[in-house]
Short mmCIF file of N, CA and C in Angstrom, two decimals:
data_model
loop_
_atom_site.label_atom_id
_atom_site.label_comp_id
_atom_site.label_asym_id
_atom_site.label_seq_id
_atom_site.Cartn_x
_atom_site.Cartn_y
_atom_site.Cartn_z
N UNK A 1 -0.04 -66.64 -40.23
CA UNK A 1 -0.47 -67.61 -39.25
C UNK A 1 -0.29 -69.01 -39.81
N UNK A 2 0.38 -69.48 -38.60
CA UNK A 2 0.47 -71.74 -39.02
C UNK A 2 -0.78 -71.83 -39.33
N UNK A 3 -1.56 -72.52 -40.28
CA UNK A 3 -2.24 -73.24 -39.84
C UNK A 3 -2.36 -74.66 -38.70
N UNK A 4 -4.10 -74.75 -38.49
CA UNK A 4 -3.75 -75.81 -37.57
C UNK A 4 -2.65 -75.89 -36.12
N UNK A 5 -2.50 -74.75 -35.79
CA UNK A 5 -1.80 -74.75 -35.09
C UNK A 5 -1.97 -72.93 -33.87
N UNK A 6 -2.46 -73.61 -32.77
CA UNK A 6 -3.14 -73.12 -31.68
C UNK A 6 -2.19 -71.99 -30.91
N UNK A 7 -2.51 -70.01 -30.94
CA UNK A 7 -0.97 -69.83 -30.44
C UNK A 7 -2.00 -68.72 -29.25
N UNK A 8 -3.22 -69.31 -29.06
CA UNK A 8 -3.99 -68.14 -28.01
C UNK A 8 -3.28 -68.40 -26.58
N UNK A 9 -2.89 -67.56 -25.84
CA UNK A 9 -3.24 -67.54 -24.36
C UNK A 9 -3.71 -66.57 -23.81
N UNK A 10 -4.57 -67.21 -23.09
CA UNK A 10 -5.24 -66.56 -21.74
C UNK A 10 -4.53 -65.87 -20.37
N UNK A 11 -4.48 -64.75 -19.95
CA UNK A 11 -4.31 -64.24 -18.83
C UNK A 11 -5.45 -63.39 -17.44
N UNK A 12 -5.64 -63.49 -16.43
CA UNK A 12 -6.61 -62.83 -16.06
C UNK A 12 -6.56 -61.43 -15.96
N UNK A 13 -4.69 -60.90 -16.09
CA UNK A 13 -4.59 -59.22 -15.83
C UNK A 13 -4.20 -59.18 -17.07
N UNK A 14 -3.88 -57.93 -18.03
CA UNK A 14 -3.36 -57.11 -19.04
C UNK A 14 -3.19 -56.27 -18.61
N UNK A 15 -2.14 -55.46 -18.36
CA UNK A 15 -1.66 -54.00 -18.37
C UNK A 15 -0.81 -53.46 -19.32
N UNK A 16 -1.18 -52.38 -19.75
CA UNK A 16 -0.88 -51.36 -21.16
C UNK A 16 -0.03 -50.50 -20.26
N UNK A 17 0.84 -50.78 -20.74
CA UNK A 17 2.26 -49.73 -20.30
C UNK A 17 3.33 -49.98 -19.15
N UNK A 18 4.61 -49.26 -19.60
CA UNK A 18 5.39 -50.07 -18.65
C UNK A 18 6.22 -48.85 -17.84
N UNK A 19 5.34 -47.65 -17.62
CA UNK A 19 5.55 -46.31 -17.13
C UNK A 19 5.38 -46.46 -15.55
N UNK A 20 5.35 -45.63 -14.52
CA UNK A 20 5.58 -46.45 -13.19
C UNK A 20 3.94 -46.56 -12.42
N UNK A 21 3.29 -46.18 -13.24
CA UNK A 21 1.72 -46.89 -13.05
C UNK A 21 1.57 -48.18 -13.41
N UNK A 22 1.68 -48.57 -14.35
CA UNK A 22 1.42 -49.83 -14.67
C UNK A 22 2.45 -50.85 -14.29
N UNK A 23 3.77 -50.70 -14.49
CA UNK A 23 4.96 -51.44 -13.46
C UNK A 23 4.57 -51.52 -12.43
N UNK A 24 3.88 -50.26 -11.21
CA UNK A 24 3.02 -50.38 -9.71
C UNK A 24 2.40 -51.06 -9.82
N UNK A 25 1.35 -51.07 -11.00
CA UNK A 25 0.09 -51.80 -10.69
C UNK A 25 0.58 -53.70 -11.15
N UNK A 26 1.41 -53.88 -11.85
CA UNK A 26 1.80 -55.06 -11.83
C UNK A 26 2.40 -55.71 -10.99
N UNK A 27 3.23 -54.57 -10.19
CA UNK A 27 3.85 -55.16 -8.19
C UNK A 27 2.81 -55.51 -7.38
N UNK A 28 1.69 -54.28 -7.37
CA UNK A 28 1.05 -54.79 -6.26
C UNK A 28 0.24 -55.78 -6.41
N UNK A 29 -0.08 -56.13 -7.70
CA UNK A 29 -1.33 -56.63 -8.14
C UNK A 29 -0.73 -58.20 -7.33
N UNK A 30 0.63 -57.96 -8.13
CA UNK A 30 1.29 -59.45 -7.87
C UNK A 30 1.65 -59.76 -6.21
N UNK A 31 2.11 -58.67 -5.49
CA UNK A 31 2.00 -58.76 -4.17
C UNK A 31 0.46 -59.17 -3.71
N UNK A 32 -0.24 -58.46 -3.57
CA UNK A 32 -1.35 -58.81 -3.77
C UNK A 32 -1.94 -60.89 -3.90
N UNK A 33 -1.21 -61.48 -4.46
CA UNK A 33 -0.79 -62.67 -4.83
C UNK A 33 -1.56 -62.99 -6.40
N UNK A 34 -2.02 -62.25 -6.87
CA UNK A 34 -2.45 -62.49 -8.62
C UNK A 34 -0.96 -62.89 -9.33
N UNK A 35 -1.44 -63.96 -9.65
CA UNK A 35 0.05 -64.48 -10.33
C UNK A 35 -0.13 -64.92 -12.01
N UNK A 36 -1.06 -64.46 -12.45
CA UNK A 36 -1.77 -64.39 -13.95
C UNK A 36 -1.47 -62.90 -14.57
N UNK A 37 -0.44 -61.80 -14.19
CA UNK A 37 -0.64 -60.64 -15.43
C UNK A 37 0.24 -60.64 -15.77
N UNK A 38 -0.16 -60.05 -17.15
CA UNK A 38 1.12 -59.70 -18.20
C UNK A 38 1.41 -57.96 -18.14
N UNK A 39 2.30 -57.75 -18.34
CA UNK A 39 3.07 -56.53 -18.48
C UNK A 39 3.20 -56.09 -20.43
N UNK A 40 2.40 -55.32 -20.99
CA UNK A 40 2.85 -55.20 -22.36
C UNK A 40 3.51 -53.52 -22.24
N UNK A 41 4.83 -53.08 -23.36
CA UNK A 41 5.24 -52.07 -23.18
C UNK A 41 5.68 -52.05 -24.34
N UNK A 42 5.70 -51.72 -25.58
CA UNK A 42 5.77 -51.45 -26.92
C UNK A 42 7.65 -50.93 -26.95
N UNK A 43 8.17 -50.17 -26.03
CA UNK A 43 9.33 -49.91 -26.11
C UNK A 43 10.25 -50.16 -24.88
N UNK A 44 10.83 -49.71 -24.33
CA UNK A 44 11.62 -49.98 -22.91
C UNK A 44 10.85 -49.19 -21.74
N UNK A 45 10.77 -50.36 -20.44
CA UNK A 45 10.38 -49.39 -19.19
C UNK A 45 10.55 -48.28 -19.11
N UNK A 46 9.64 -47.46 -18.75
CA UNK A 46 9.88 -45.82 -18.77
C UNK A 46 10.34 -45.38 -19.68
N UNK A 47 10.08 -45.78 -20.64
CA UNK A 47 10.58 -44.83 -22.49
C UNK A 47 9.63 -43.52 -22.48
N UNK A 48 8.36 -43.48 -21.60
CA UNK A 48 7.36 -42.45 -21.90
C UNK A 48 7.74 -41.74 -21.53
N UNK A 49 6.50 -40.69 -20.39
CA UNK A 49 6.39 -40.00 -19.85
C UNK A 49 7.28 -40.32 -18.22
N UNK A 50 7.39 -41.22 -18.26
CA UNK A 50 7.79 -41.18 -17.04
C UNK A 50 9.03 -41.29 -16.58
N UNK A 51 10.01 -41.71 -17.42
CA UNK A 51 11.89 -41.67 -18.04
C UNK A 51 12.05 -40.41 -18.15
N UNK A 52 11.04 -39.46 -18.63
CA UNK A 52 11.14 -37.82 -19.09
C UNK A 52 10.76 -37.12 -17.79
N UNK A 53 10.76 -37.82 -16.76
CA UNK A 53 10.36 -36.84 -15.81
C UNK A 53 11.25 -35.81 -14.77
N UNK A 54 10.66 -35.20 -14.40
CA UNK A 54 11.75 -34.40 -13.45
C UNK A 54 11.94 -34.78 -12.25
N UNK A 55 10.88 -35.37 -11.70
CA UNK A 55 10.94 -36.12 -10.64
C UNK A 55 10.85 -35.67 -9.32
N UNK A 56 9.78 -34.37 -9.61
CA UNK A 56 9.24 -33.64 -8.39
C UNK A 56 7.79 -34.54 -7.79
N UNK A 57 7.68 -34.71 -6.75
CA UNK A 57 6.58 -35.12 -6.10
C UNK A 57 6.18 -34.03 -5.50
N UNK A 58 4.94 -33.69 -5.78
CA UNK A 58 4.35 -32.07 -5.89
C UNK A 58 3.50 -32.50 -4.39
N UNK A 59 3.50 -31.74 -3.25
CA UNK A 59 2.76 -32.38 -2.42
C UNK A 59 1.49 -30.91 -1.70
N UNK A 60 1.41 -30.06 -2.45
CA UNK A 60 0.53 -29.08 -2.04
C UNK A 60 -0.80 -29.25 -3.02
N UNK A 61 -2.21 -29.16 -2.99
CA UNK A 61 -2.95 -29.22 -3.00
C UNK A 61 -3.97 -28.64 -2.48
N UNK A 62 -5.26 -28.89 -3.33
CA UNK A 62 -6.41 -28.19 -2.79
C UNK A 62 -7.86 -28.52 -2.43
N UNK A 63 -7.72 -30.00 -3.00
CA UNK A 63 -8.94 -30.85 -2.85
C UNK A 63 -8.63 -32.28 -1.80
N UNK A 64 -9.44 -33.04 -1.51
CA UNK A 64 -8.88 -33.89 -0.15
C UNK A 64 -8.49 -35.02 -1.50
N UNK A 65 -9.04 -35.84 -2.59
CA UNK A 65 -8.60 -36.55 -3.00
C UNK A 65 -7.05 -36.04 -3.52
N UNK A 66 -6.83 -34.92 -4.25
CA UNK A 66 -5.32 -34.43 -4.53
C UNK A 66 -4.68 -34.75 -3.36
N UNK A 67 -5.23 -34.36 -2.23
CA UNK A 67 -4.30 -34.16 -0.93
C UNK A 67 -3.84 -35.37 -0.69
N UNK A 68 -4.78 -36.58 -0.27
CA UNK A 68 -4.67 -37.85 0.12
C UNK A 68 -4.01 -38.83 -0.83
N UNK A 69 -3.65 -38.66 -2.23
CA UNK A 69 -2.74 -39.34 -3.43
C UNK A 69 -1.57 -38.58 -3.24
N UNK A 70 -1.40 -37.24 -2.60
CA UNK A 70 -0.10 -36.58 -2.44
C UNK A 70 0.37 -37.18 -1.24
N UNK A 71 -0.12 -37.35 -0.18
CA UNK A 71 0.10 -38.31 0.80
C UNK A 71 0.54 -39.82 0.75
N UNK A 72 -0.28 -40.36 0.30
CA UNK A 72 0.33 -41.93 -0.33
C UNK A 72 1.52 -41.96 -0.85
N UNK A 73 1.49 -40.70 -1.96
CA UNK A 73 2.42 -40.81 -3.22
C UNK A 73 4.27 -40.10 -1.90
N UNK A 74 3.82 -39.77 -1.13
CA UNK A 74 5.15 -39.44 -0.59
C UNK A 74 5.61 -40.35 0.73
N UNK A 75 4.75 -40.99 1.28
CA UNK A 75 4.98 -42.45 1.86
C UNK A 75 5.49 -43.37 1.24
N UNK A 76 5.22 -43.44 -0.53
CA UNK A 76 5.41 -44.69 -1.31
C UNK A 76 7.27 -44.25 -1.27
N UNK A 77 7.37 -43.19 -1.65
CA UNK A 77 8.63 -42.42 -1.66
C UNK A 77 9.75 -42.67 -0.99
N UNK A 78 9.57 -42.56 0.38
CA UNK A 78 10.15 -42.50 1.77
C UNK A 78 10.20 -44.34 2.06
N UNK A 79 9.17 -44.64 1.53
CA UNK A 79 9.93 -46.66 1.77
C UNK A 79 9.97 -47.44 0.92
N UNK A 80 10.42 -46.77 -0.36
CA UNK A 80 10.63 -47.21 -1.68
C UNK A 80 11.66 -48.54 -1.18
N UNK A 81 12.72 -47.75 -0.52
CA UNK A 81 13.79 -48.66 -0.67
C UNK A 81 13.65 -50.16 0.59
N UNK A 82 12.92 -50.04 1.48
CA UNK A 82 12.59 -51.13 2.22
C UNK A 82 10.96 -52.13 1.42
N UNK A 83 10.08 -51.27 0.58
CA UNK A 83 9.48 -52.02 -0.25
C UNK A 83 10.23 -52.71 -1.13
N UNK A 84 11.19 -52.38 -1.72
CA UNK A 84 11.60 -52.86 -3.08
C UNK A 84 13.15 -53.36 -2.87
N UNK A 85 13.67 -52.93 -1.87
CA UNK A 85 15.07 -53.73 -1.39
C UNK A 85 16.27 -52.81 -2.59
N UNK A 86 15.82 -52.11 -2.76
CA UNK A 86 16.46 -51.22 -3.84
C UNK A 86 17.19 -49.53 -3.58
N UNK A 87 18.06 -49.33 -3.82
CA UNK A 87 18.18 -47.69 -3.67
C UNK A 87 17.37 -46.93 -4.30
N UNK A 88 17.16 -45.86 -3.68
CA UNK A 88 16.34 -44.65 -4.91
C UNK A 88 16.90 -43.64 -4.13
N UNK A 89 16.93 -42.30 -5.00
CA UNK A 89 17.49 -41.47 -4.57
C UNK A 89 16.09 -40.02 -4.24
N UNK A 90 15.65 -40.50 -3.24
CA UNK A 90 14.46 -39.79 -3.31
C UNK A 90 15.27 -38.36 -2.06
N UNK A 91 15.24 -37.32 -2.26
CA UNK A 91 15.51 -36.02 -1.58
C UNK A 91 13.89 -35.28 -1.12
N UNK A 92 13.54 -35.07 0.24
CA UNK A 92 12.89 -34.21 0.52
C UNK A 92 12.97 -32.62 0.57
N UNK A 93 12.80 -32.24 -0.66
CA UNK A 93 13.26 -30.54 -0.80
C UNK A 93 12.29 -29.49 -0.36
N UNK A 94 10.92 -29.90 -1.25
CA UNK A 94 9.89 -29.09 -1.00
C UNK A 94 9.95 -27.98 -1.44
N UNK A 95 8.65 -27.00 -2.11
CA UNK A 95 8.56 -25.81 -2.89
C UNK A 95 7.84 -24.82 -1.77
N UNK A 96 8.09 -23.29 -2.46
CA UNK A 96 7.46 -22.30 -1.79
C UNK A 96 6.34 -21.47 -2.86
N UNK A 97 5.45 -21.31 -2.48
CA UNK A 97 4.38 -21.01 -2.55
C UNK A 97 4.09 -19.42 -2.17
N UNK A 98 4.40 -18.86 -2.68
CA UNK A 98 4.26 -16.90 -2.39
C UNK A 98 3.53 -15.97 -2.95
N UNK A 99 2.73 -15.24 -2.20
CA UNK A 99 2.00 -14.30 -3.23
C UNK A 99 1.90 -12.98 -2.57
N UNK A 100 1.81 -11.44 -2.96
CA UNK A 100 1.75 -10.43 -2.66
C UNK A 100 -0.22 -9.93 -2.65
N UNK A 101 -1.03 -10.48 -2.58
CA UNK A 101 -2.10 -10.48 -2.77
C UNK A 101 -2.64 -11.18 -1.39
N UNK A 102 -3.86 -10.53 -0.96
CA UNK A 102 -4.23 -11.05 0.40
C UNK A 102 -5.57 -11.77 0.21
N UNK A 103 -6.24 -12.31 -1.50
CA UNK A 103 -7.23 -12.94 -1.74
C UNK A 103 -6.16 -14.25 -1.79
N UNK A 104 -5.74 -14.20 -2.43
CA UNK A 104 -4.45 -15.57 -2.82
C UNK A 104 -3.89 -16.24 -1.42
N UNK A 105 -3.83 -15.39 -0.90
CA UNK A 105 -2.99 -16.05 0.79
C UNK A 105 -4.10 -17.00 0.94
N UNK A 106 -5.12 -16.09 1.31
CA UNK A 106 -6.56 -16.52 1.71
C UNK A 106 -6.64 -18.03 1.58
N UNK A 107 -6.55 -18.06 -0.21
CA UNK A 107 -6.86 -19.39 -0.31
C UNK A 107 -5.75 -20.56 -0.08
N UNK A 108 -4.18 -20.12 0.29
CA UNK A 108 -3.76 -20.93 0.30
C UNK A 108 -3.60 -20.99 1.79
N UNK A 109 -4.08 -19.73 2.58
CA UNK A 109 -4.36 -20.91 4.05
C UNK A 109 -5.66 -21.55 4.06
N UNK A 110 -6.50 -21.71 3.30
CA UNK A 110 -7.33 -22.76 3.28
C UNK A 110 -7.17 -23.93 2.70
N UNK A 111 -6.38 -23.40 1.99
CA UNK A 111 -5.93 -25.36 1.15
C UNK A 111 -4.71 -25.81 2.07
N UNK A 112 -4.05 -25.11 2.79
CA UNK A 112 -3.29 -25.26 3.67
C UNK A 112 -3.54 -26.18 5.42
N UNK A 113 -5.21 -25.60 5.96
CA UNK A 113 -5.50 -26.10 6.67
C UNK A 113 -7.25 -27.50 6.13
N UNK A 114 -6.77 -27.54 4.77
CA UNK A 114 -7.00 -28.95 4.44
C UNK A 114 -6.55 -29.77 4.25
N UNK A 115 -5.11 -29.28 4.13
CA UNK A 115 -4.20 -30.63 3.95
C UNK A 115 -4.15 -31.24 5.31
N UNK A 116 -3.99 -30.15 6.45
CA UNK A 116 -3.67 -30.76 7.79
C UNK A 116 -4.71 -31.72 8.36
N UNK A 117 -6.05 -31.58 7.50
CA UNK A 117 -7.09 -32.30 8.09
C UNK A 117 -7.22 -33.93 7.63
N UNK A 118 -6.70 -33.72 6.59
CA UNK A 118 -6.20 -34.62 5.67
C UNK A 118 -5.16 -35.82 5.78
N UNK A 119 -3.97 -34.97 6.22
CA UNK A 119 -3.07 -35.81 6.74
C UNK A 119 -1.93 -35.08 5.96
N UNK A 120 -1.81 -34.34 5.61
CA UNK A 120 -0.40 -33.57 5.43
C UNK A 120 0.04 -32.26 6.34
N UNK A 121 0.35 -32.77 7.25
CA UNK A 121 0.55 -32.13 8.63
C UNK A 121 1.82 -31.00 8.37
N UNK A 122 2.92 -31.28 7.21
CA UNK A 122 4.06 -30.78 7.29
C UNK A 122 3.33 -29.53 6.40
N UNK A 123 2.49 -29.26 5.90
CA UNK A 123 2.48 -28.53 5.32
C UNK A 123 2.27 -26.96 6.20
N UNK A 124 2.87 -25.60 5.84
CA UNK A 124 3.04 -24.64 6.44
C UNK A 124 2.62 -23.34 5.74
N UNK A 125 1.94 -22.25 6.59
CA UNK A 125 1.52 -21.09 6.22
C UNK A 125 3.38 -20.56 6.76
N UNK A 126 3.70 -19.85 5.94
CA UNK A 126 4.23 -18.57 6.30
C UNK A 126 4.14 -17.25 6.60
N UNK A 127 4.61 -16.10 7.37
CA UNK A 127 4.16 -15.08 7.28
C UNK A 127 5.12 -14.24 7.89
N UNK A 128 5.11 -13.32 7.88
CA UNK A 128 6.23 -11.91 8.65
C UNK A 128 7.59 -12.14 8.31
N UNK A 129 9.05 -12.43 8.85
CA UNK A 129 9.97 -12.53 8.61
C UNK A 129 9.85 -14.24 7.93
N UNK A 130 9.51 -15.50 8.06
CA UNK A 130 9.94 -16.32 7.34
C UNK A 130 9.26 -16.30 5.62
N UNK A 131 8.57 -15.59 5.21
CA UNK A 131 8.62 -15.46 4.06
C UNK A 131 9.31 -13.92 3.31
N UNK A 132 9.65 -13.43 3.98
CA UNK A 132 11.26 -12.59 3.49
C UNK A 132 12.89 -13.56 3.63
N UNK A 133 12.55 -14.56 4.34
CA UNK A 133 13.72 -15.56 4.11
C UNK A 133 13.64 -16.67 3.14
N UNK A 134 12.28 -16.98 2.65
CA UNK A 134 12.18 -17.34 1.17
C UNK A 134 12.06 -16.80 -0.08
N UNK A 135 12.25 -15.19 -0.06
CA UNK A 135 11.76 -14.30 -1.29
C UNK A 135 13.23 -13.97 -1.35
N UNK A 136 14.66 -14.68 -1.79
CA UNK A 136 15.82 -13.78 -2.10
C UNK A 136 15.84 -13.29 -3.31
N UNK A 137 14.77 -13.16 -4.16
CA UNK A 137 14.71 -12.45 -5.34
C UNK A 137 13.42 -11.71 -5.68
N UNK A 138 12.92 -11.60 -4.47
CA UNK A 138 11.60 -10.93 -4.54
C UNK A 138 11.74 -9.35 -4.01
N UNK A 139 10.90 -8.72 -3.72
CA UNK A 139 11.15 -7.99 -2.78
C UNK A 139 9.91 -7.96 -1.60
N UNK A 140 10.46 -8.89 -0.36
CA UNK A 140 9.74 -9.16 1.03
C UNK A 140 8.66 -8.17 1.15
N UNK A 141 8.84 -6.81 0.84
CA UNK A 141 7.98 -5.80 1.71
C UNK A 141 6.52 -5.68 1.04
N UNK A 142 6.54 -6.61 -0.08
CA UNK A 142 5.21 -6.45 -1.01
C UNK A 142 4.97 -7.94 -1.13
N UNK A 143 5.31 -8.90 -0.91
CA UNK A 143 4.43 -10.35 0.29
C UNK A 143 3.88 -10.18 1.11
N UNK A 144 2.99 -10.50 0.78
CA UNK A 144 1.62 -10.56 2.00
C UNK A 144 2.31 -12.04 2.98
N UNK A 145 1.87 -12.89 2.36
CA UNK A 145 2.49 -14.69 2.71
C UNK A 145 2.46 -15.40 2.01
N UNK A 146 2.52 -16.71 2.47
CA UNK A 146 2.77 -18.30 1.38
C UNK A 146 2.75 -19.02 2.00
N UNK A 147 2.80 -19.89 2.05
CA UNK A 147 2.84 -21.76 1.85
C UNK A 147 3.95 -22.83 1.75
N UNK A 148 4.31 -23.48 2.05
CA UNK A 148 5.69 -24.41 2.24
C UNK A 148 5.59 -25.37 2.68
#
């Protein structure tokens, strides 16, 4: 350290990390109009966890807060590119959800008709022939149902 010589500054935000939480939280904060945060990131944007990702947005759930951040989180998705004026290559694929057990169905038509209450409307029970058109490596006749 200089002596005699003053090197503090003040900011009103700090954010630790530059993974796409804290990059978010530095957009909106700043949308938002906070024009005081700093961004600290020890290595390059998305060097973490989040550069390493696969880049599934998981949107089935079982609790209303899971449900309702799976919701946000696939809106944020879908207008990435009119928020941010940017391409992204976001694909709506979606997973299947199958089980041969009729306690297991059970619960996933109940987490099924919480999402709908919720606000994830797309979400779907399967049963009879459309979950033998998602099992091509299963064998259909020992599915009970699933989820999609």
């Amino acid at each position: 350290m200089i002596p005699n010589r003053k090197r503090t500054k003040t900011v009103d935000t700090v954010i630790v990390g530059g993974g796409i939480v804290g990059v978010s939280l530095a957009f909106y904060l700043s949308s938002l109009g906070l024009s005081d945060v700093i961004l600290l990131e020890g290595n390059g944007l998305a060097s973490g966890c989040t550069g390493g990702s696969m880049g599934g947005v998981r949107q089935q759930f079982s609790t209303p807060v899971e449900i309702e951040i799976a919701v946000r989180g696939r809106r944020f998705w879908q207008t990435f590119e009119q928020v941010f004026n940017y391409p992204c290559r976001y694909y709506q694929d979606g997973y299947l959800l199958l089980t041969g057990r009729e306690d297991l169905y059970a619960k996933l038509y109940d987490a099924t008709a919480l999402q709908h209450e919720v606000g994830a409307t797309w979400a779907k029970m399967l049963g009879g022939d459309d979950r033998r058109a998602g099992a091509t490596r299963s064998d259909p006749t020992r599915l009970h149902g699933g989820c999609g």
